[in-house]
C-alpha positions as a LaTeX table, in Angstrom:
\begin{tabular}{lrrr}
\hline
Residue & $x$ (\AA) & $y$ (\AA) & $z$ (\AA) \\
\hline
Met1 & $-33.62$ & $-8.03$ & $-7.22$ \\
Gln2 & $-30.59$ & $-9.74$ & $-8.74$ \\
Pro3 & $-29.18$ & $-12.98$ & $-7.28$ \\
Lys4 & $-26.40$ & $-12.37$ & $-4.73$ \\
Gly5 & $-23.07$ & $-11.92$ & $-6.46$ \\
Leu6 & $-24.44$ & $-11.21$ & $-9.94$ \\
Met7 & $-23.99$ & $-7.44$ & $-9.77$ \\
Leu8 & $-20.43$ & $-7.82$ & $-8.47$ \\
Ser9 & $-19.62$ & $-10.32$ & $-11.23$ \\
Lys10 & $-20.93$ & $-7.87$ & $-13.83$ \\
Met11 & $-18.88$ & $-5.05$ & $-12.34$ \\
Leu12 & $-15.74$ & $-7.18$ & $-12.28$ \\
Ser13 & $-16.17$ & $-8.08$ & $-15.95$ \\
Leu14 & $-16.83$ & $-4.45$ & $-16.86$ \\
Val15 & $-13.78$ & $-3.16$ & $-14.94$ \\
Val16 & $-11.46$ & $-5.83$ & $-16.37$ \\
Glu17 & $-12.63$ & $-5.02$ & $-19.90$ \\
Ala18 & $-12.57$ & $-1.22$ & $-19.45$ \\
Phe19 & $-9.05$ & $-1.18$ & $-18.00$ \\
Ala20 & $-7.54$ & $-3.83$ & $-20.29$ \\
Gly21 & $-4.06$ & $-2.67$ & $-21.32$ \\
Val22 & $-4.05$ & 0.24 & $-18.84$ \\
Tyr23 & $-1.20$ & 0.46 & $-16.33$ \\
Asp24 & $-0.61$ & 2.58 & $-13.23$ \\
Lys25 & 2.37 & 4.88 & $-12.62$ \\
Gly26 & 4.36 & 1.91 & $-11.35$ \\
Gly27 & 3.72 & $-0.16$ & $-14.47$ \\
Arg28 & 1.20 & $-2.58$ & $-12.90$ \\
Pro29 & $-2.17$ & $-3.41$ & $-14.49$ \\
Tyr30 & $-4.57$ & $-0.66$ & $-13.38$ \\
Val31 & $-7.30$ & $-3.19$ & $-12.62$ \\
Leu32 & $-5.26$ & $-4.28$ & $-9.59$ \\
His33 & $-5.81$ & $-0.83$ & $-8.06$ \\
Cys34 & $-9.57$ & $-1.20$ & $-8.50$ \\
Leu35 & $-9.48$ & $-4.65$ & $-6.92$ \\
Gln36 & $-7.37$ & $-3.43$ & $-3.98$ \\
Val37 & $-9.76$ & $-0.57$ & $-3.22$ \\
Met38 & $-12.65$ & $-3.02$ & $-3.22$ \\
Met39 & $-10.81$ & $-5.54$ & $-1.03$ \\
Trp40 & $-9.85$ & $-2.92$ & 1.58 \\
Leu41 & $-13.52$ & $-2.06$ & 2.05 \\
Asp42 & $-13.72$ & $-5.37$ & 3.95 \\
Glu43 & $-17.49$ & $-5.35$ & 4.06 \\
Asp44 & $-20.03$ & $-7.89$ & 2.85 \\
Asp45 & $-22.02$ & $-5.22$ & 1.04 \\
Glu46 & $-22.22$ & $-6.08$ & $-2.65$ \\
Glu47 & $-23.28$ & $-2.62$ & $-3.76$ \\
Leu48 & $-20.43$ & $-0.97$ & $-1.83$ \\
Gln49 & $-18.02$ & $-3.52$ & $-3.30$ \\
Cys50 & $-19.27$ & $-2.59$ & $-6.78$ \\
Ile51 & $-18.70$ & 1.09 & $-6.05$ \\
Gly52 & $-15.17$ & 0.34 & $-4.86$ \\
Leu53 & $-14.40$ & $-1.81$ & $-7.86$ \\
Gly54 & $-15.90$ & 0.63 & $-10.36$ \\
His55 & $-14.85$ & 3.90 & $-8.69$ \\
Asp56 & $-12.68$ & 5.05 & $-11.64$ \\
Leu57 & $-14.87$ & 3.84 & $-14.51$ \\
Leu58 & $-16.67$ & 7.07 & $-15.42$ \\
Glu59 & $-13.59$ & 9.25 & $-14.96$ \\
Asp60 & $-10.94$ & 7.14 & $-16.67$ \\
Thr61 & $-12.68$ & 5.00 & $-19.31$ \\
Ser62 & $-15.31$ & 5.32 & $-22.01$ \\
Val63 & $-17.94$ & 3.69 & $-19.75$ \\
Thr64 & $-20.91$ & 6.01 & $-19.24$ \\
Glu65 & $-23.69$ & 6.30 & $-16.70$ \\
Ala66 & $-26.07$ & 5.12 & $-19.43$ \\
Arg67 & $-24.00$ & 1.95 & $-19.80$ \\
Leu68 & $-24.16$ & 1.28 & $-16.06$ \\
Ile69 & $-27.94$ & 1.71 & $-16.18$ \\
Glu70 & $-28.17$ & $-0.56$ & $-19.22$ \\
Leu71 & $-26.19$ & $-3.26$ & $-17.38$ \\
Gly72 & $-28.66$ & $-3.11$ & $-14.49$ \\
Phe73 & $-26.54$ & $-1.57$ & $-11.75$ \\
Ser74 & $-28.50$ & $-0.14$ & $-8.85$ \\
Arg75 & $-29.04$ & 3.57 & $-8.37$ \\
Arg76 & $-26.91$ & 3.37 & $-5.23$ \\
Val77 & $-23.96$ & 1.96 & $-7.18$ \\
Ile78 & $-24.30$ & 4.51 & $-9.97$ \\
Asp79 & $-24.68$ & 7.43 & $-7.56$ \\
Gly80 & $-21.64$ & 6.26 & $-5.58$ \\
Ile81 & $-19.48$ & 6.05 & $-8.70$ \\
Lys82 & $-20.75$ & 9.44 & $-9.91$ \\
Ala83 & $-19.87$ & 11.00 & $-6.55$ \\
Leu84 & $-16.31$ & 9.67 & $-6.99$ \\
Thr85 & $-15.96$ & 11.00 & $-10.53$ \\
Lys86 & $-14.15$ & 14.29 & $-10.99$ \\
Val87 & $-15.73$ & 15.97 & $-13.99$ \\
Gln88 & $-14.12$ & 18.47 & $-16.32$ \\
Gly89 & $-14.33$ & 22.03 & $-14.99$ \\
Glu90 & $-14.96$ & 20.90 & $-11.42$ \\
Thr91 & $-12.59$ & 22.35 & $-8.82$ \\
Tyr92 & $-10.89$ & 20.12 & $-6.28$ \\
Glu93 & $-13.02$ & 21.72 & $-3.54$ \\
Glu94 & $-16.24$ & 21.03 & $-5.50$ \\
Tyr95 & $-15.10$ & 17.44 & $-6.04$ \\
Lys96 & $-14.34$ & 16.96 & $-2.34$ \\
Ala97 & $-17.76$ & 18.33 & $-1.38$ \\
Lys98 & $-19.43$ & 15.89 & $-3.78$ \\
Val99 & $-17.54$ & 12.94 & $-2.28$ \\
Lys100 & $-18.35$ & 14.05 & 1.27 \\
Ala101 & $-22.07$ & 14.23 & 0.45 \\
Asn102 & $-22.27$ & 10.50 & $-0.36$ \\
Arg103 & $-21.65$ & 8.06 & 2.51 \\
Asp104 & $-20.53$ & 5.26 & 0.17 \\
Ala105 & $-18.17$ & 7.61 & $-1.68$ \\
Val106 & $-16.55$ & 8.61 & 1.62 \\
Lys107 & $-15.79$ & 4.97 & 2.46 \\
Val108 & $-14.47$ & 4.16 & $-1.02$ \\
Lys109 & $-12.45$ & 7.37 & $-1.39$ \\
Met110 & $-10.64$ & 6.69 & 1.89 \\
Lys111 & $-9.45$ & 3.35 & 0.51 \\
Asp112 & $-8.63$ & 4.91 & $-2.87$ \\
Leu113 & $-6.54$ & 7.64 & $-1.22$ \\
Arg114 & $-4.79$ & 5.05 & 0.94 \\
His115 & $-3.77$ & 3.02 & $-2.10$ \\
Asn116 & $-2.88$ & 6.07 & $-4.19$ \\
Ser117 & $-0.65$ & 7.33 & $-1.35$ \\
Asp118 & 1.47 & 4.18 & $-1.29$ \\
Ile119 & 4.75 & 5.45 & $-2.74$ \\
Arg120 & 5.93 & 1.86 & $-3.19$ \\
Arg121 & 3.61 & 1.75 & $-6.22$ \\
Leu122 & 5.75 & 4.34 & $-8.03$ \\
Lys123 & 8.87 & 3.70 & $-10.10$ \\
Gly124 & 10.56 & 6.76 & $-8.61$ \\
Leu125 & 9.70 & 9.54 & $-6.20$ \\
Arg126 & 9.63 & 13.15 & $-7.36$ \\
Ala127 & 8.70 & 16.37 & $-5.58$ \\
Lys128 & 5.29 & 16.41 & $-7.31$ \\
Asp129 & 4.60 & 12.90 & $-5.99$ \\
Ile130 & 5.27 & 14.07 & $-2.43$ \\
Glu131 & 2.99 & 17.08 & $-2.94$ \\
Arg132 & 0.23 & 14.82 & $-4.29$ \\
Val133 & 0.56 & 12.42 & $-1.34$ \\
Ala134 & 0.35 & 15.37 & 1.09 \\
Arg135 & $-2.83$ & 16.57 & $-0.66$ \\
Tyr136 & $-4.28$ & 13.04 & $-0.52$ \\
His137 & $-3.43$ & 12.77 & 3.17 \\
Ala138 & $-5.20$ & 16.05 & 3.95 \\
Phe139 & $-8.33$ & 14.85 & 2.12 \\
Tyr140 & $-8.12$ & 11.47 & 3.89 \\
Val141 & $-8.09$ & 13.23 & 7.28 \\
Glu142 & $-11.20$ & 15.22 & 6.28 \\
Leu143 & $-12.98$ & 12.04 & 5.20 \\
Ala144 & $-11.92$ & 10.13 & 8.31 \\
Ala145 & $-13.56$ & 12.78 & 10.47 \\
Ile146 & $-16.81$ & 12.38 & 8.52 \\
Asp147 & $-16.58$ & 8.58 & 8.63 \\
Lys148 & $-16.03$ & 8.62 & 12.40 \\
Val149 & $-19.10$ & 10.84 & 13.00 \\
Ala150 & $-21.29$ & 8.71 & 10.70 \\
Ala151 & $-20.24$ & 5.40 & 12.28 \\
\hline
\end{tabular}
């Protein structure tokens, strides 16, 4: 068992390094999105915080599951991040089912969708942005129903 806070510190360092020089659609450092998702979880659960902070690592950086194992992250953290990772060839419906099957992923994805749906983060608003936000909202509603039943 690692000392309290050590795993979160390692995840923060990894996320900052992995997303160095990466910016979101609004031109802000991408790491701020990761931090916001984690902060909105508003729970004193270090493993869940790590999942929130690292939710985009496997999908959007060169970080691998093997690297997470090597760094000593728990199976729960790794499984949560894997459940949130859309892999090549996976349909949106397959991805949604994978998220819904992991309680931690449901919680994190709701916060991720909330932040990704904030149109104030964009430099401009196009029709495809509105379509994406509508799709995110529909998925959020599905997850909220699961979250409510599980609570």
